[in-house]
Amino acid sequence: MAIEIALIRPGPIQGGAVHPYIRRAMGREPVVYDHPDLEPILGRTLGVPLFQEQADGHGGRPRRLQPRRRRPAAPRDGLQARHRADREGQGQGSTPG
């Protein structure tokens, strides 16, 4: 069912992936892979990339098998910098002790 839903999303439609998948599913076109290493990744979708995960290179592996991604650092805004400067005694309006 996930493949059927993916077929009606904008990416596969605009990327021209819908008709090749349908032709391959009906046996009117051979299933081919640009490289043998792509077969495990594109096998479920008959050699046609339909999911973002396939383009990411992990082929839709469950999350527990994917490498952990680092959380991006929060940007430092002016308020955080001012508080840090106040703690260091360099903030506005501070007087040397």
The first five atom37 places (N, CA, C, CB, O) and aatype in JSON, in Angstrom:
{
  "aatype": [12, 0, 9, 6, 9, 0, 10, 9, 1, 14, 7, 14, 9, 5, 7, 7, 0, 19, 8, 14, 18, 9, 1, 1, 0, 12, 7, 1, 6, 14, 19, 19, 18, 3, 8, 14, 3, 10, 6, 14, 9, 10, 7, 1, 16, 10, 7, 19, 14, 10, 13, 5, 6, 5, 0, 3, 7, 8, 7, 7, 1, 14, 1, 1, 10, 5, 14, 1, 1, 1, 1, 14, 0, 0, 14, 1, 3, 7, 10, 5, 0, 1, 8, 1, 0, 3, 1, 6, 7, 5, 7, 5, 7, 15, 16, 14, 7],
  "atom_mask": [
    [1, 1, 1, 1, 1],
    [1, 1, 1, 1, 1],
    [1, 1, 1, 1, 1],
    [1, 1, 1, 1, 1],
    [1, 1, 1, 1, 1],
    [1, 1, 1, 1, 1],
    [1, 1, 1, 1, 1],
    [1, 1, 1, 1, 1],
    [1, 1, 1, 1, 1],
    [1, 1, 1, 1, 1],
    [1, 1, 1, 0, 1],
    [1, 1, 1, 1, 1],
    [1, 1, 1, 1, 1],
    [1, 1, 1, 1, 1],
    [1, 1, 1, 0, 1],
    [1, 1, 1, 0, 1],
    [1, 1, 1, 1, 1],
    [1, 1, 1, 1, 1],
    [1, 1, 1, 1, 1],
    [1, 1, 1, 1, 1],
    [1, 1, 1, 1, 1],
    [1, 1, 1, 1, 1],
    [1, 1, 1, 1, 1],
    [1, 1, 1, 1, 1],
    [1, 1, 1, 1, 1],
    [1, 1, 1, 1, 1],
    [1, 1, 1, 0, 1],
    [1, 1, 1, 1, 1],
    [1, 1, 1, 1, 1],
    [1, 1, 1, 1, 1],
    [1, 1, 1, 1, 1],
    [1, 1, 1, 1, 1],
    [1, 1, 1, 1, 1],
    [1, 1, 1, 1, 1],
    [1, 1, 1, 1, 1],
    [1, 1, 1, 1, 1],
    [1, 1, 1, 1, 1],
    [1, 1, 1, 1, 1],
    [1, 1, 1, 1, 1],
    [1, 1, 1, 1, 1],
    [1, 1, 1, 1, 1],
    [1, 1, 1, 1, 1],
    [1, 1, 1, 0, 1],
    [1, 1, 1, 1, 1],
    [1, 1, 1, 1, 1],
    [1, 1, 1, 1, 1],
    [1, 1, 1, 0, 1],
    [1, 1, 1, 1, 1],
    [1, 1, 1, 1, 1],
    [1, 1, 1, 1, 1],
    [1, 1, 1, 1, 1],
    [1, 1, 1, 1, 1],
    [1, 1, 1, 1, 1],
    [1, 1, 1, 1, 1],
    [1, 1, 1, 1, 1],
    [1, 1, 1, 1, 1],
    [1, 1, 1, 0, 1],
    [1, 1, 1, 1, 1],
    [1, 1, 1, 0, 1],
    [1, 1, 1, 0, 1],
    [1, 1, 1, 1, 1],
    [1, 1, 1, 1, 1],
    [1, 1, 1, 1, 1],
    [1, 1, 1, 1, 1],
    [1, 1, 1, 1, 1],
    [1, 1, 1, 1, 1],
    [1, 1, 1, 1, 1],
    [1, 1, 1, 1, 1],
    [1, 1, 1, 1, 1],
    [1, 1, 1, 1, 1],
    [1, 1, 1, 1, 1],
    [1, 1, 1, 1, 1],
    [1, 1, 1, 1, 1],
    [1, 1, 1, 1, 1],
    [1, 1, 1, 1, 1],
    [1, 1, 1, 1, 1],
    [1, 1, 1, 1, 1],
    [1, 1, 1, 0, 1],
    [1, 1, 1, 1, 1],
    [1, 1, 1, 1, 1],
    [1, 1, 1, 1, 1],
    [1, 1, 1, 1, 1],
    [1, 1, 1, 1, 1],
    [1, 1, 1, 1, 1],
    [1, 1, 1, 1, 1],
    [1, 1, 1, 1, 1],
    [1, 1, 1, 1, 1],
    [1, 1, 1, 1, 1],
    [1, 1, 1, 0, 1],
    [1, 1, 1, 1, 1],
    [1, 1, 1, 0, 1],
    [1, 1, 1, 1, 1],
    [1, 1, 1, 0, 1],
    [1, 1, 1, 1, 1],
    [1, 1, 1, 1, 1],
    [1, 1, 1, 1, 1],
    [1, 1, 1, 0, 1]
  ],
  "atom_positions": [
    [[0.82, -1.19, 0.0], [0.0, 0.0, 0.0], [0.87, 1.27, 0.0], [-0.94, -0.01, 1.21], [0.5, 2.27, -0.6]],
    [[2.03, 1.22, 0.67], [2.89, 2.4, 0.72], [3.34, 2.8, -0.68], [4.1, 2.13, 1.61], [3.46, 3.99, -0.98]],
    [[3.59, 1.82, -1.52], [4.02, 2.13, -2.89], [2.9, 2.81, -3.66], [4.47, 0.85, -3.63], [3.14, 3.78, -4.39]],
    [[1.67, 2.33, -3.49], [0.54, 2.95, -4.18], [0.35, 4.4, -3.74], [-0.74, 2.16, -3.92], [0.03, 5.27, -4.55]],
    [[0.55, 4.65, -2.45], [0.43, 6.02, -1.95], [1.57, 6.87, -2.5], [0.43, 6.05, -0.4], [1.35, 8.02, -2.9]],
    [[2.78, 6.32, -2.53], [3.93, 7.07, -3.04], [3.73, 7.46, -4.5], [5.21, 6.26, -2.89], [4.2, 8.51, -4.93]],
    [[3.05, 6.63, -5.25], [2.86, 6.92, -6.68], [2.05, 8.18, -6.94], [2.19, 5.75, -7.36], [2.19, 8.8, -7.99]],
    [[1.2, 8.56, -5.99], [0.35, 9.74, -6.22], [0.91, 10.99, -5.55], [-1.06, 9.47, -5.72], [0.24, 12.02, -5.52]],
    [[2.1, 10.92, -5.02], [2.72, 12.09, -4.41], [3.42, 12.93, -5.49], [3.73, 11.66, -3.31], [3.78, 12.41, -6.54]],
    [[3.62, 14.21, -5.22], [4.2, 15.1, -6.24], [5.59, 14.68, -6.74], [4.28, 16.48, -5.71], [5.87, 14.79, -7.93]],
    [[6.47, 14.22, -5.85], [7.83, 13.87, -6.26], [7.88, 12.83, -7.37], [0.0, 0.0, 0.0], [8.46, 13.11, -8.43]],
    [[7.29, 11.64, -7.17], [7.31, 10.64, -8.23], [6.56, 11.08, -9.5], [6.7, 9.36, -7.72], [6.96, 10.74, -10.61]],
    [[5.5, 11.83, -9.32], [4.75, 12.3, -10.5], [5.62, 13.26, -11.32], [3.42, 12.99, -10.08], [5.77, 13.08, -12.53]],
    [[6.19, 14.28, -10.66], [7.0, 15.26, -11.36], [8.31, 14.66, -11.85], [7.29, 16.45, -10.45], [8.87, 15.11, -12.85]],
    [[8.8, 13.64, -11.16], [10.06, 13.0, -11.55], [9.9, 11.95, -12.64], [0.0, 0.0, 0.0], [10.89, 11.36, -13.08]],
    [[8.68, 11.71, -13.07], [8.45, 10.75, -14.14], [8.64, 9.3, -13.72], [0.0, 0.0, 0.0], [9.02, 8.47, -14.55]],
    [[8.39, 8.98, -12.46], [8.6, 7.63, -11.97], [7.34, 6.76, -12.01], [9.12, 7.68, -10.57], [7.43, 5.54, -11.89]],
    [[6.19, 7.37, -12.17], [4.93, 6.63, -12.07], [4.78, 5.63, -13.21], [3.75, 7.59, -12.06], [4.57, 4.44, -12.96]],
    [[4.89, 6.07, -14.44], [4.68, 5.19, -15.58], [5.7, 4.06, -15.67], [4.7, 5.98, -16.86], [5.32, 2.93, -15.94]],
    [[7.01, 4.32, -15.44], [7.95, 3.2, -15.44], [7.6, 2.14, -14.38], [9.36, 3.72, -15.2], [7.7, 0.95, -14.65]],
    [[7.2, 2.58, -13.19], [6.84, 1.6, -12.16], [5.64, 0.77, -12.62], [6.52, 2.31, -10.82], [5.65, -0.46, -12.49]],
    [[4.61, 1.42, -13.13], [3.41, 0.69, -13.56], [3.73, -0.29, -14.68], [2.31, 1.68, -14.03], [3.27, -1.43, -14.67]],
    [[4.53, 0.16, -15.66], [4.91, -0.75, -16.76], [5.68, -1.96, -16.24], [5.75, 0.0, -17.82], [5.47, -3.07, -16.71]],
    [[6.57, -1.74, -15.28], [7.35, -2.85, -14.72], [6.46, -3.77, -13.88], [8.52, -2.3, -13.86], [6.62, -4.99, -13.93]],
    [[5.54, -3.2, -13.12], [4.64, -4.01, -12.3], [3.73, -4.88, -13.17], [3.8, -3.11, -11.4], [3.34, -5.98, -12.76]],
    [[3.39, -4.39, -14.35], [2.52, -5.15, -15.26], [3.31, -6.09, -16.16], [1.7, -4.2, -16.11], [2.72, -6.83, -16.95]],
    [[4.63, -6.07, -16.06], [5.46, -6.95, -16.86], [5.69, -6.47, -18.28], [0.0, 0.0, 0.0], [6.16, -7.23, -19.13]],
    [[5.38, -5.22, -18.55], [5.56, -4.66, -19.9], [6.95, -4.07, -20.11], [4.51, -3.6, -20.16], [7.33, -3.74, -21.23]],
    [[7.7, -3.93, -19.03], [9.05, -3.36, -19.1], [9.93, -4.16, -18.15], [9.05, -1.82, -18.73], [9.5, -4.5, -17.05]],
    [[11.16, -4.47, -18.55], [12.03, -5.24, -17.65], [12.49, -4.41, -16.45], [13.26, -5.77, -18.42], [12.66, -3.19, -16.55]],
    [[12.68, -5.08, -15.33], [13.2, -4.42, -14.13], [14.71, -4.38, -14.27], [12.77, -5.17, -12.81], [15.37, -5.41, -14.34]],
    [[15.26, -3.16, -14.31], [16.7, -2.98, -14.45], [17.2, -2.04, -13.36], [17.07, -2.43, -15.86], [16.46, -1.18, -12.87]],
    [[18.46, -2.22, -13.0], [19.1, -1.37, -12.0], [20.34, -0.77, -12.64], [19.47, -2.18, -10.7], [21.07, -1.46, -13.36]],
    [[20.59, 0.52, -12.38], [21.77, 1.19, -12.94], [23.06, 0.57, -12.43], [21.74, 2.67, -12.61], [24.09, 0.66, -13.09]],
    [[23.01, -0.05, -11.26], [24.19, -0.69, -10.68], [23.69, -1.83, -9.8], [25.06, 0.33, -9.86], [22.65, -1.69, -9.15]],
    [[24.41, -2.95, -9.75], [23.96, -4.09, -8.92], [23.77, -3.73, -7.44], [24.96, -5.21, -9.03], [22.93, -4.34, -6.77]],
    [[24.52, -2.77, -6.93], [24.38, -2.38, -5.52], [23.03, -1.73, -5.22], [25.49, -1.42, -5.14], [22.64, -1.63, -4.06]],
    [[22.33, -1.29, -6.26], [21.04, -0.64, -6.06], [19.89, -1.63, -5.9], [20.75, 0.29, -7.21], [18.8, -1.25, -5.46]],
    [[20.12, -2.88, -6.24], [19.03, -3.86, -6.18], [18.42, -3.99, -4.78], [19.54, -5.21, -6.63], [17.19, -4.01, -4.67]],
    [[19.22, -4.07, -3.7], [18.58, -4.16, -2.37], [17.8, -2.89, -2.01], [19.63, -4.42, -1.32], [16.82, -2.96, -1.25]],
    [[18.22, -1.76, -2.53], [17.57, -0.49, -2.19], [16.3, -0.28, -3.01], [18.53, 0.67, -2.41], [15.29, 0.17, -2.48]],
    [[16.36, -0.61, -4.31], [15.24, -0.34, -5.22], [14.43, -1.59, -5.56], [15.76, 0.28, -6.49], [13.52, -1.53, -6.39]],
    [[14.73, -2.71, -4.94], [14.05, -3.95, -5.28], [12.55, -3.92, -5.07], [0.0, 0.0, 0.0], [11.79, -4.38, -5.92]],
    [[12.1, -3.38, -3.94], [10.66, -3.31, -3.64], [9.9, -2.48, -4.65], [10.45, -2.75, -2.25], [8.73, -2.73, -4.92]],
    [[10.58, -1.48, -5.21], [9.89, -0.57, -6.14], [10.3, -0.84, -7.58], [10.19, 0.88, -5.78], [10.19, 0.03, -8.45]],
    [[10.79, -2.06, -7.83], [11.09, -2.53, -9.19], [12.11, -1.67, -9.91], [9.82, -2.58, -10.0], [12.02, -1.47, -11.12]],
    [[13.08, -1.16, -9.18], [14.15, -0.37, -9.78], [13.82, 1.09, -9.99], [0.0, 0.0, 0.0], [14.62, 1.83, -10.57]],
    [[12.67, 1.52, -9.52], [12.24, 2.92, -9.69], [12.28, 3.6, -8.32], [10.8, 3.01, -10.33], [11.6, 3.14, -7.4]],
    [[13.05, 4.67, -8.17], [13.09, 5.35, -6.86], [11.8, 6.12, -6.61], [14.3, 6.32, -6.8], [11.47, 7.06, -7.33]],
    [[11.07, 5.71, -5.59], [9.8, 6.36, -5.26], [9.82, 7.05, -3.9], [8.68, 5.34, -5.27], [9.03, 7.97, -3.65]],
    [[10.73, 6.63, -3.03], [10.77, 7.16, -1.67], [12.04, 7.97, -1.44], [10.68, 6.02, -0.64], [13.08, 7.67, -2.01]],
    [[11.94, 9.0, -0.6], [13.09, 9.82, -0.26], [14.19, 8.97, 0.38], [12.69, 10.95, 0.69], [15.38, 9.21, 0.14]],
    [[13.8, 7.98, 1.18], [14.78, 7.14, 1.84], [15.66, 6.4, 0.84], [14.07, 6.15, 2.75], [16.82, 6.12, 1.13]],
    [[15.11, 6.08, -0.31], [15.91, 5.4, -1.33], [16.99, 6.32, -1.87], [15.01, 4.9, -2.48], [18.1, 5.88, -2.16]],
    [[16.68, 7.59, -1.99], [17.67, 8.56, -2.47], [18.71, 8.87, -1.39], [16.97, 9.86, -2.92], [19.85, 9.22, -1.7]],
    [[18.32, 8.73, -0.13], [19.24, 8.99, 0.98], [20.29, 7.91, 1.11], [18.48, 9.12, 2.27], [21.3, 8.11, 1.78]],
    [[20.07, 6.77, 0.48], [21.08, 5.74, 0.47], [20.91, 4.61, 1.46], [0.0, 0.0, 0.0], [21.66, 3.64, 1.41]],
    [[19.92, 4.71, 2.36], [19.76, 3.59, 3.28], [18.59, 2.7, 2.9], [19.58, 4.09, 4.68], [18.29, 1.75, 3.63]],
    [[17.94, 2.98, 1.81], [16.97, 2.07, 1.24], [15.79, 1.74, 2.11], [0.0, 0.0, 0.0], [15.23, 0.65, 2.0]],
    [[15.38, 2.65, 2.98], [14.22, 2.4, 3.79], [14.47, 1.45, 4.95], [0.0, 0.0, 0.0], [13.54, 0.81, 5.45]],
    [[15.73, 1.34, 5.39], [16.02, 0.49, 6.55], [15.28, 1.03, 7.77], [17.55, 0.43, 6.83], [15.07, 2.24, 7.88]],
    [[14.88, 0.16, 8.67], [14.24, 0.65, 9.89], [15.15, 1.61, 10.63], [13.85, -0.53, 10.81], [16.38, 1.51, 10.55]],
    [[14.57, 2.55, 11.35], [15.34, 3.58, 12.05], [16.39, 2.98, 12.97], [14.42, 4.48, 12.86], [17.48, 3.54, 13.11]],
    [[16.1, 1.85, 13.6], [17.06, 1.27, 14.54], [18.33, 0.82, 13.84], [16.44, 0.1, 15.27], [19.36, 0.65, 14.49]],
    [[18.29, 0.62, 12.52], [19.47, 0.2, 11.78], [20.2, 1.35, 11.12], [19.08, -0.81, 10.74], [21.32, 1.19, 10.63]],
    [[19.57, 2.52, 11.12], [20.2, 3.69, 10.5], [21.21, 4.29, 11.47], [19.13, 4.74, 10.09], [21.03, 4.21, 12.69]],
    [[22.27, 4.88, 10.93], [23.21, 5.56, 11.83], [22.51, 6.71, 12.55], [24.44, 6.08, 11.05], [21.67, 7.4, 11.97]],
    [[22.87, 6.89, 13.8], [22.25, 7.99, 14.55], [22.69, 9.33, 13.99], [22.62, 7.9, 16.05], [23.85, 9.54, 13.63]],
    [[21.74, 10.23, 13.92], [22.05, 11.57, 13.42], [22.25, 12.49, 14.61], [20.92, 12.1, 12.49], [21.55, 12.39, 15.62]],
    [[23.21, 13.37, 14.48], [23.45, 14.33, 15.56], [22.41, 15.42, 15.49], [24.88, 14.93, 15.46], [22.01, 15.87, 14.41]],
    [[21.98, 15.84, 16.65], [21.03, 16.94, 16.73], [21.78, 18.23, 16.43], [20.34, 17.0, 18.13], [22.85, 18.48, 16.99]],
    [[21.22, 19.07, 15.54], [21.93, 20.32, 15.24], [21.99, 21.22, 16.48], [21.24, 21.07, 14.08], [21.05, 21.26, 17.28]],
    [[23.07, 21.91, 16.62], [23.25, 22.81, 17.75], [22.29, 23.98, 17.65], [24.7, 23.31, 17.82], [22.02, 24.48, 16.56]],
    [[21.77, 24.4, 18.78], [20.87, 25.55, 18.8], [21.67, 26.82, 18.52], [20.12, 25.66, 20.16], [22.78, 26.98, 19.03]],
    [[21.12, 27.69, 17.71], [21.86, 28.93, 17.43], [21.94, 29.8, 18.68], [21.19, 29.71, 16.28], [20.99, 29.87, 19.47]],
    [[23.05, 30.45, 18.85], [23.22, 31.34, 20.0], [22.65, 32.7, 19.63], [24.72, 31.45, 20.43], [23.11, 33.36, 18.7]],
    [[21.66, 33.1, 20.38], [21.09, 34.42, 20.11], [21.75, 35.47, 21.01], [19.56, 34.42, 20.31], [22.57, 35.14, 21.86]],
    [[21.39, 36.69, 20.81], [21.99, 37.79, 21.56], [21.74, 37.7, 23.05], [0.0, 0.0, 0.0], [22.6, 38.1, 23.85]],
    [[20.56, 37.18, 23.45], [20.23, 37.08, 24.86], [21.19, 36.11, 25.57], [18.78, 36.62, 25.04], [21.67, 36.41, 26.66]],
    [[21.45, 34.97, 24.95], [22.38, 34.01, 25.56], [23.77, 34.62, 25.68], [22.44, 32.71, 24.73], [24.45, 34.44, 26.69]],
    [[24.2, 35.33, 24.66], [25.53, 35.94, 24.68], [25.6, 37.0, 25.78], [25.87, 36.56, 23.31], [26.62, 37.14, 26.45]],
    [[24.51, 37.76, 25.97], [24.5, 38.8, 26.99], [24.57, 38.18, 28.39], [23.24, 39.67, 26.86], [25.29, 38.67, 29.25]],
    [[23.81, 37.1, 28.61], [23.86, 36.43, 29.91], [25.25, 35.88, 30.18], [22.82, 35.29, 29.97], [25.74, 35.96, 31.31]],
    [[25.89, 35.33, 29.17], [27.23, 34.8, 29.35], [28.19, 35.95, 29.69], [27.7, 34.05, 28.07], [29.06, 35.8, 30.55]],
    [[28.04, 37.08, 29.01], [28.91, 38.23, 29.28], [28.67, 38.76, 30.7], [28.66, 39.35, 28.26], [29.61, 39.17, 31.37]],
    [[27.39, 38.74, 31.15], [27.09, 39.2, 32.51], [27.76, 38.28, 33.54], [25.57, 39.24, 32.74], [28.29, 38.75, 34.54]],
    [[27.72, 36.99, 33.28], [28.35, 36.05, 34.21], [29.85, 36.26, 34.27], [28.04, 34.6, 33.8], [30.47, 36.05, 35.31]],
    [[30.43, 36.69, 33.16], [31.87, 36.9, 33.12], [32.25, 38.3, 33.56], [32.4, 36.63, 31.72], [33.43, 38.66, 33.56]],
    [[31.26, 39.12, 33.93], [31.53, 40.46, 34.42], [31.8, 41.46, 33.32], [0.0, 0.0, 0.0], [32.4, 42.51, 33.57]],
    [[31.38, 41.15, 32.1], [31.65, 42.06, 30.99], [30.37, 42.62, 30.39], [32.45, 41.36, 29.92], [30.41, 43.25, 29.33]],
    [[29.24, 42.39, 31.04], [27.96, 42.83, 30.49], [27.76, 44.31, 30.61], [0.0, 0.0, 0.0], [28.51, 45.0, 31.31]],
    [[26.74, 44.81, 29.94], [26.44, 46.22, 30.01], [25.96, 46.57, 31.4], [25.4, 46.62, 28.96], [25.18, 45.83, 32.0]],
    [[26.4, 47.65, 31.9], [25.98, 48.13, 33.2], [26.64, 47.43, 34.38], [0.0, 0.0, 0.0], [26.31, 47.72, 35.53]],
    [[27.55, 46.55, 34.12], [28.2, 45.88, 35.24], [29.39, 46.73, 35.71], [28.68, 44.44, 34.84], [30.03, 47.41, 34.92]],
    [[29.63, 46.66, 36.97], [30.77, 47.39, 37.51], [31.78, 46.39, 38.05], [30.34, 48.39, 38.61], [31.39, 45.36, 38.61]],
    [[33.04, 46.68, 37.9], [34.04, 45.76, 38.43], [33.88, 45.63, 39.93], [35.46, 46.22, 38.08], [33.62, 46.62, 40.62]],
    [[34.03, 44.42, 40.45], [33.81, 44.12, 41.86], [34.95, 44.46, 42.67], [0.0, 0.0, 0.0], [34.92, 44.27, 43.89]]
  ]
}
